[in-house]
Amino acid sequence: MFLPTIISITFLFGGLFTDASSEGRKHNFLRNGKLPIPTRDSTHVITVTVEEDNTSLGGFERPKFIEREFTVFDPVHKRKGNAKRPLVLAYHGVMSDSETMRQLTQFDREAKDRGWVAAYPQGEWKFSEKMTNWNGAGCCSQGQDDIAFTKDMIDYIVKHFNVDENEVYVTGVSNGGFMVYRLLCEMGDRENGKPWISAASVHSGLLGAWQADFSSCSISTDTSLVHFHGLADPVVNITGKPEGKQELLPFAPVTNAEWKSVNASIDYVAEAMCGSNAITSTSNPTESTTCHQMCGGKVEYCMVEELQHMWSGCSDESLHMYDPNHATNVDATKYFADSFARHSSKKESELVKP
């Protein structure tokens, strides 16, 4: 696998950012090496230029330089004493993008209400199929190093957006959910001994079998996972997929991949975290949703009746992953955010309202 090298960090609009709440006006991004103190909610689109080996991977010719992008939503709420804030990263699905993920999940809402920072990374797409994707192992990579990209992105946001490096949460849907499983496996710990990922959530993704023995998978016992899945999902079926089986997407990296079932995915994480896959409790947040807790609540999976390849609770009919039963199904975004908050040392009472 190639190892990309960050050669420069630039910003869209020639060193500027767009403040979405100020009707797209452009402002100086850095002042004496620091972000300006915002007087309103702001959105920053940041581009990272990555140098890769100029080789053919998976049958596709890749350019030498790859631009990787992520969007950061920075709410105006600050914390008492300017305390550092938690960060949530949301990974979109294959053939989707960061802006759609932002619209689908509405994590901006949770960030604003809870005093967090929300970021939406953009999947790689610069190969001949022009299909945005994450190297989530099981769906739908062309070999890019998204682990390195994620670490660089976190470090940048920690440095420039007053984020606590010890409170980074990740969530993902579909291919983005596969990516979250891989992040849990391979991100590991920082130099301070704390995990890069404090808590995670997955919607409609599974653990991809990119290794027969998962020798590089080392899940921290100090993190947590919540998994949501529709029982009627025809795209990423709860039973998993053997290698060589073609799913709805006729794409070789998908057909050639194997992914585990929901039960096998969850069991693997639970056994890594606490040495047991025993269900310790069960709950029904709605009539259509059953959640099972393991490892004393550190691992949880929720099955939603009649839900297909959709985001539970999404009420936006313009989106492909719209949930027609959103009125009675669980709001997955709020459920995930509540789970993250239970693992946070930051309290909403510390918020300083504008």
Coordinates of N, CA and C in Angstrom, one line a residue, residues 163-287:
V163 N -10.3 22.2 19.4 CA -10.9 20.9 19.6 C -10.0 20.0 20.6
D164 N -10.7 19.3 21.4 CA -10.0 18.4 22.4 C -9.6 17.1 21.6
E165 N -8.3 16.8 21.4 CA -7.9 15.6 20.7 C -8.3 14.3 21.4
N166 N -8.7 14.4 22.6 CA -9.1 13.2 23.3 C -10.6 12.9 23.2
E167 N -11.4 13.8 22.5 CA -12.8 13.7 22.3 C -13.2 13.8 20.9
V168 N -12.8 12.8 20.1 CA -13.1 12.8 18.7 C -14.0 11.6 18.4
Y169 N -15.2 12.0 17.9 CA -16.2 10.9 17.6 C -16.3 10.8 16.0
V170 N -16.6 9.6 15.6 CA -16.7 9.3 14.1 C -18.0 8.6 13.9
T171 N -18.7 8.9 12.8 CA -19.9 8.2 12.3 C -19.8 8.1 10.8
G172 N -20.5 7.1 10.3 CA -20.5 6.9 8.9 C -21.7 6.1 8.4
V173 N -22.1 6.2 7.2 CA -23.2 5.5 6.6 C -22.7 4.7 5.4
S174 N -23.2 3.5 5.2 CA -22.9 2.6 4.1 C -21.4 2.5 4.0
N175 N -20.8 2.9 2.8 CA -19.3 2.8 2.6 C -18.6 3.6 3.7
G176 N -19.2 4.7 4.2 CA -18.6 5.5 5.3 C -18.7 4.7 6.6
G177 N -19.7 3.8 6.7 CA -19.8 2.9 7.9 C -18.7 1.9 7.9
F178 N -18.4 1.3 6.7 CA -17.3 0.4 6.6 C -16.0 1.1 7.0
M179 N -15.9 2.4 6.6 CA -14.7 3.2 6.9 C -14.5 3.3 8.4
V180 N -15.7 3.6 9.1 CA -15.6 3.7 10.6 C -15.1 2.4 11.2
Y181 N -15.6 1.3 10.8 CA -15.1 0.0 11.3 C -13.6 -0.1 11.1
R182 N -13.1 0.3 10.0 CA -11.6 0.3 9.7 C -10.9 1.3 10.6
L183 N -11.5 2.5 10.8 CA -10.9 3.4 11.7 C -10.7 2.8 13.1
L184 N -11.8 2.2 13.6 CA -11.7 1.6 14.9 C -10.6 0.5 15.0
C185 N -10.4 -0.2 13.9 CA -9.4 -1.2 13.9 C -8.0 -0.7 13.8
E186 N -7.8 0.4 13.0 CA -6.4 0.7 12.6 C -5.9 2.1 13.1
M187 N -6.8 2.9 13.6 CA -6.3 4.2 14.1 C -5.4 4.1 15.3
G188 N -5.7 3.2 16.2 CA -4.8 3.0 17.4 C -4.9 4.1 18.4
D189 N -3.8 4.3 19.1 CA -3.7 5.3 20.2 C -2.7 6.4 19.8
R190 N -2.9 7.6 20.3 CA -2.0 8.7 20.2 C -0.8 8.5 21.1
E191 N 0.2 9.4 21.0 CA 1.4 9.3 21.8 C 1.0 9.4 23.3
N192 N -0.1 10.0 23.7 CA -0.5 10.1 25.1 C -1.2 8.9 25.6
G193 N -1.3 7.9 24.8 CA -1.9 6.6 25.2 C -3.4 6.6 25.0
K194 N -4.0 7.7 24.6 CA -5.5 7.8 24.4 C -5.8 7.4 23.0
P195 N -6.9 6.8 22.7 CA -7.3 6.4 21.4 C -7.6 7.6 20.5
W196 N -7.2 7.5 19.2 CA -7.6 8.6 18.3 C -9.1 8.8 18.2
I197 N -9.9 7.7 18.3 CA -11.3 7.7 18.2 C -11.9 7.4 19.6
S198 N -12.6 8.4 20.2 CA -13.2 8.3 21.5 C -14.5 7.4 21.5
A199 N -15.3 7.6 20.4 CA -16.6 6.9 20.3 C -16.9 6.8 18.8
A200 N -17.7 5.8 18.4 CA -18.0 5.6 17.0 C -19.4 5.2 16.9
S201 N -20.0 5.5 15.7 CA -21.3 5.0 15.3 C -21.3 4.6 13.8
V202 N -22.1 3.6 13.5 CA -22.2 3.1 12.1 C -23.6 3.0 11.7
H203 N -24.0 3.4 10.5 CA -25.3 3.2 10.0 C -25.2 2.5 8.7
S204 N -25.8 1.3 8.6 CA -25.9 0.6 7.3 C -24.5 0.3 6.7
G205 N -23.5 0.0 7.5 CA -22.2 -0.4 7.1 C -21.8 -1.6 7.9
L206 N -20.8 -2.4 7.4 CA -20.4 -3.6 8.1 C -18.8 -3.6 8.2
L207 N -18.4 -4.6 8.9 CA -16.9 -4.9 9.0 C -16.5 -5.6 7.7
G208 N -15.6 -5.0 6.9 CA -15.1 -5.6 5.7 C -13.9 -6.5 6.1
A209 N -13.9 -7.7 5.4 CA -12.8 -8.7 5.7 C -11.7 -8.4 4.7
W210 N -10.9 -7.3 5.0 CA -9.8 -7.0 4.2 C -8.5 -7.8 4.6
Q211 N -8.6 -8.5 5.7 CA -7.6 -9.4 6.1 C -8.2 -10.7 6.7
A212 N -7.6 -11.8 6.4 CA -8.2 -13.1 6.8 C -8.2 -13.2 8.3
D213 N -7.1 -12.7 9.0 CA -7.0 -12.9 10.4 C -7.1 -11.5 11.2
F214 N -7.4 -10.4 10.5 CA -7.5 -9.1 11.1 C -6.3 -8.8 12.0
S215 N -5.1 -9.1 11.5 CA -3.9 -9.0 12.3 C -3.6 -7.5 12.6
S216 N -4.1 -6.6 11.7 CA -3.8 -5.2 12.0 C -4.9 -4.5 12.7
C217 N -5.9 -5.3 13.1 CA -7.1 -4.7 13.8 C -6.9 -4.7 15.3
S218 N -6.7 -3.6 15.9 CA -6.5 -3.4 17.4 C -7.4 -2.4 17.9
I219 N -8.6 -2.8 18.4 CA -9.6 -1.9 18.8 C -9.4 -1.5 20.3
S220 N -9.4 -0.2 20.6 CA -9.1 0.2 21.9 C -10.3 -0.2 22.9
T221 N -9.9 -0.5 24.1 CA -11.0 -0.8 25.1 C -11.5 0.5 25.7
D222 N -11.0 1.6 25.3 CA -11.5 2.9 25.8 C -12.4 3.6 24.9
T223 N -12.9 2.9 23.9 CA -13.8 3.6 22.9 C -15.2 2.9 23.0
S224 N -16.1 3.2 22.2 CA -17.5 2.6 22.2 C -18.0 2.6 20.7
L225 N -19.1 1.8 20.5 CA -19.7 1.7 19.2 C -21.2 1.5 19.3
V226 N -21.9 2.3 18.5 CA -23.4 2.1 18.3 C -23.6 1.8 16.8
H227 N -24.3 0.7 16.5 CA -24.5 0.3 15.1 C -26.0 0.3 14.8
F228 N -26.5 1.0 13.8 CA -27.9 1.0 13.3 C -27.9 0.3 12.0
H229 N -29.0 -0.6 11.8 CA -29.1 -1.2 10.5 C -30.6 -1.5 10.3
G230 N -31.0 -1.4 9.0 CA -32.4 -1.7 8.6 C -32.5 -3.2 8.3
L231 N -33.5 -3.8 8.9 CA -33.7 -5.3 8.6 C -34.0 -5.6 7.2
A232 N -34.5 -4.6 6.4 CA -34.9 -4.8 5.0 C -33.9 -4.1 4.1
D233 N -32.6 -3.9 4.5 CA -31.6 -3.3 3.7 C -31.2 -4.2 2.6
P234 N -31.5 -3.8 1.3 CA -31.1 -4.7 0.2 C -29.8 -4.4 -0.4
V235 N -29.1 -3.4 0.1 CA -27.8 -3.0 -0.5 C -26.7 -3.5 0.4
V236 N -26.7 -3.3 1.7 CA -25.8 -3.9 2.6 C -26.6 -4.7 3.5
N237 N -26.8 -5.9 3.1 CA -27.7 -6.9 3.8 C -27.1 -7.3 5.1
I238 N -28.0 -7.5 6.1 CA -27.5 -7.8 7.5 C -26.7 -9.1 7.5
T239 N -26.9 -10.0 6.5 CA -26.3 -11.3 6.5 C -24.9 -11.2 6.0
G240 N -24.4 -10.0 5.5 CA -23.1 -9.9 4.9 C -23.0 -10.3 3.5
K241 N -21.8 -10.4 3.0 CA -21.6 -10.8 1.6 C -20.3 -11.6 1.4
P242 N -20.3 -12.7 0.7 CA -19.1 -13.5 0.5 C -18.3 -12.9 -0.7
E243 N -17.0 -13.1 -0.7 CA -16.2 -12.6 -1.8 C -16.7 -13.2 -3.2
G244 N -16.8 -12.3 -4.2 CA -17.2 -12.7 -5.5 C -18.7 -12.5 -5.8
K245 N -19.5 -12.3 -4.8 CA -20.9 -12.1 -5.0 C -21.2 -10.7 -5.5
Q246 N -21.9 -10.5 -6.6 CA -22.2 -9.1 -7.1 C -23.4 -8.6 -6.4
E247 N -23.3 -7.5 -5.8 CA -24.5 -6.8 -5.2 C -25.2 -5.9 -6.2
L248 N -26.0 -5.0 -5.7 CA -26.7 -4.1 -6.6 C -25.8 -3.2 -7.4
L249 N -24.6 -2.9 -6.8 CA -23.6 -2.0 -7.5 C -22.6 -2.9 -8.3
P250 N -22.7 -2.9 -9.6 CA -21.8 -3.7 -10.4 C -20.4 -3.1 -10.5
F251 N -19.7 -3.2 -9.5 CA -18.4 -2.5 -9.4 C -17.4 -3.5 -8.8
A252 N -16.2 -3.7 -9.5 CA -15.3 -4.8 -9.2 C -14.8 -4.7 -7.7
P253 N -14.4 -3.6 -7.2 CA -14.0 -3.5 -5.8 C -15.0 -4.0 -4.8
V254 N -16.3 -3.9 -5.2 CA -17.4 -4.3 -4.3 C -17.6 -5.9 -4.5
T255 N -17.7 -6.3 -5.8 CA -17.9 -7.7 -6.1 C -16.8 -8.6 -5.5
N256 N -15.5 -8.1 -5.6 CA -14.4 -8.9 -5.1 C -14.2 -8.8 -3.6
A257 N -15.0 -8.0 -2.9 CA -14.8 -7.8 -1.5 C -15.7 -8.8 -0.7
E258 N -15.3 -9.0 0.5 CA -16.1 -9.8 1.5 C -16.5 -8.9 2.7
W259 N -17.7 -8.9 3.2 CA -18.0 -8.3 4.4 C -18.8 -9.1 5.4
K260 N -18.5 -8.9 6.6 CA -19.1 -9.7 7.7 C -20.6 -9.4 7.9
S261 N -21.4 -10.3 8.5 CA -22.7 -10.0 8.9 C -22.8 -9.0 10.0
V262 N -24.0 -8.4 10.3 CA -24.1 -7.5 11.4 C -23.7 -8.2 12.7
N263 N -24.1 -9.4 12.9 CA -23.8 -10.1 14.2 C -22.3 -10.4 14.3
A264 N -21.7 -10.8 13.2 CA -20.2 -11.1 13.2 C -19.4 -9.8 13.4
S265 N -19.9 -8.7 12.8 CA -19.2 -7.4 12.9 C -19.3 -6.9 14.4
I266 N -20.5 -7.0 15.0 CA -20.6 -6.5 16.3 C -19.9 -7.4 17.3
D267 N -20.0 -8.7 17.1 CA -19.3 -9.7 18.0 C -17.8 -9.4 18.0
Y268 N -17.2 -9.1 16.8 CA -15.8 -8.9 16.8 C -15.4 -7.7 17.6
V269 N -16.2 -6.6 17.5 CA -15.9 -5.4 18.3 C -16.0 -5.7 19.7
A270 N -17.1 -6.3 20.1 CA -17.4 -6.6 21.5 C -16.3 -7.4 22.2
E271 N -15.9 -8.5 21.5 CA -14.9 -9.4 22.0 C -13.5 -8.6 22.1
A272 N -13.3 -7.7 21.2 CA -12.0 -6.9 21.3 C -12.1 -5.9 22.5
M273 N -13.3 -5.4 22.8 CA -13.4 -4.4 23.8 C -13.5 -5.0 25.2
C274 N -14.2 -6.1 25.4 CA -14.4 -6.6 26.7 C -14.3 -8.1 26.8
G275 N -13.9 -8.8 25.8 CA -13.7 -10.2 25.8 C -14.9 -11.0 25.8
S276 N -16.1 -10.4 25.5 CA -17.4 -11.2 25.5 C -18.3 -10.6 24.5
N277 N -19.1 -11.4 23.8 CA -20.1 -11.0 22.9 C -21.5 -11.2 23.5
A278 N -21.6 -11.4 24.8 CA -22.9 -11.6 25.5 C -23.7 -10.3 25.5
I279 N -25.0 -10.4 25.2 CA -25.9 -9.3 25.3 C -26.3 -9.1 26.8
T280 N -26.0 -7.9 27.3 CA -26.2 -7.6 28.7 C -27.6 -6.9 29.0
S281 N -28.2 -6.3 27.9 CA -29.5 -5.7 28.1 C -30.1 -5.4 26.7
T282 N -31.4 -5.2 26.7 CA -32.1 -4.9 25.5 C -33.1 -3.8 25.7
S283 N -33.3 -2.9 24.7 CA -34.2 -1.8 24.9 C -35.0 -1.6 23.6
N284 N -36.1 -0.9 23.6 CA -36.9 -0.5 22.5 C -37.2 1.0 22.5
P285 N -36.2 1.8 21.9 CA -36.5 3.2 21.9 C -37.7 3.6 21.1
T286 N -38.1 2.8 20.1 CA -39.4 3.0 19.5 C -40.0 1.6 19.2
E287 N -41.2 1.5 18.8 CA -41.9 0.2 18.6 C -41.2 -0.5 17.4

